[in-house]
């Protein structure tokens, strides 16, 4: 087994070698390559946090969980959906284009839409016999938060884990009350893997789903470390697909 660096607590930069605390390392099994780990570790463990930790706080009683995933074709979304399906969740998904919607559907989502955010609450209830979902996993933020809240049933859970469109504005607790006594969380992965035991648990669950082929890694770009500037330029121009890795 080799050690793999993950979430260092001290600032750093791109390098071929670094000195870090052993508690920040994930042990890679022989059947998980360094490239695979580089492509999937952060996104995969974020999916673990959302699917297996955050959803444990949702008010789900006597039925299969129903969850809406925003940005469903993104890096986290593409891993989160099959993870949720593995756990028996009915997945409602939103993405921006019909091309992405087809990909999300093929990835296992039960219901997929590209409607504007303002139409999501009605769409959810139309698919779900007039009911909202148990939870919304929202990485969009500013543009989507009102619709996320309105898509929940009473005592539902709204999890905001990203700010793709900007941060959610200041929110009064009364908004949660008016929406049906809903709960909210703004989780950070670093708080869920802040010790070696939880870090090992999360990584082992991720590796297990990779072995079962439930989660798939799509590495479409590889760059030597000397070409890191080019890699960033392509990422910023949105000309990449799947994961991009740097090779020391």
Coordinates of N, CA, C and O in Angstrom, one line a residue, residues 20 27 42 53 102 127 138 166 213 244 247:
X20 N 3.9 15.9 5.1 CA 2.6 16.1 5.7 C 2.5 15.2 6.9 O 3.2 14.2 7.1
X27 N -4.5 5.5 2.9 CA -3.8 4.3 2.4 C -4.5 3.8 1.2 O -5.6 3.4 1.2
X42 N -11.6 13.4 -3.5 CA -12.4 14.6 -2.9 C -13.9 14.5 -3.3 O -14.7 14.6 -2.4
X53 N -24.0 10.5 5.6 CA -23.9 11.2 6.8 C -25.0 12.3 6.9 O -25.9 12.3 7.8
X102 N -29.6 13.5 -20.4 CA -29.5 12.1 -20.9 C -28.4 11.4 -20.2 O -28.6 10.2 -19.8
X127 N -44.3 14.8 -10.2 CA -43.7 13.4 -10.3 C -44.0 12.6 -9.0 O -44.0 11.4 -9.1
X138 N -28.0 20.6 -2.6 CA -27.9 21.8 -3.4 C -26.5 22.3 -3.4 O -26.0 22.8 -2.4
X166 N -23.0 31.5 -6.4 CA -22.8 32.5 -5.3 C -23.4 31.9 -4.0 O -24.2 31.0 -4.0
X213 N -17.9 -1.5 -9.1 CA -18.3 -0.8 -10.4 C -19.6 0.0 -10.2 O -20.2 0.3 -11.3
X244 N -9.7 15.6 -14.6 CA -8.4 16.0 -15.1 C -7.3 15.7 -14.0 O -7.6 16.1 -12.9
X247 N 0.2 14.7 -13.5 CA 1.2 13.6 -13.3 C 2.5 14.1 -12.9 O 3.2 14.9 -13.7

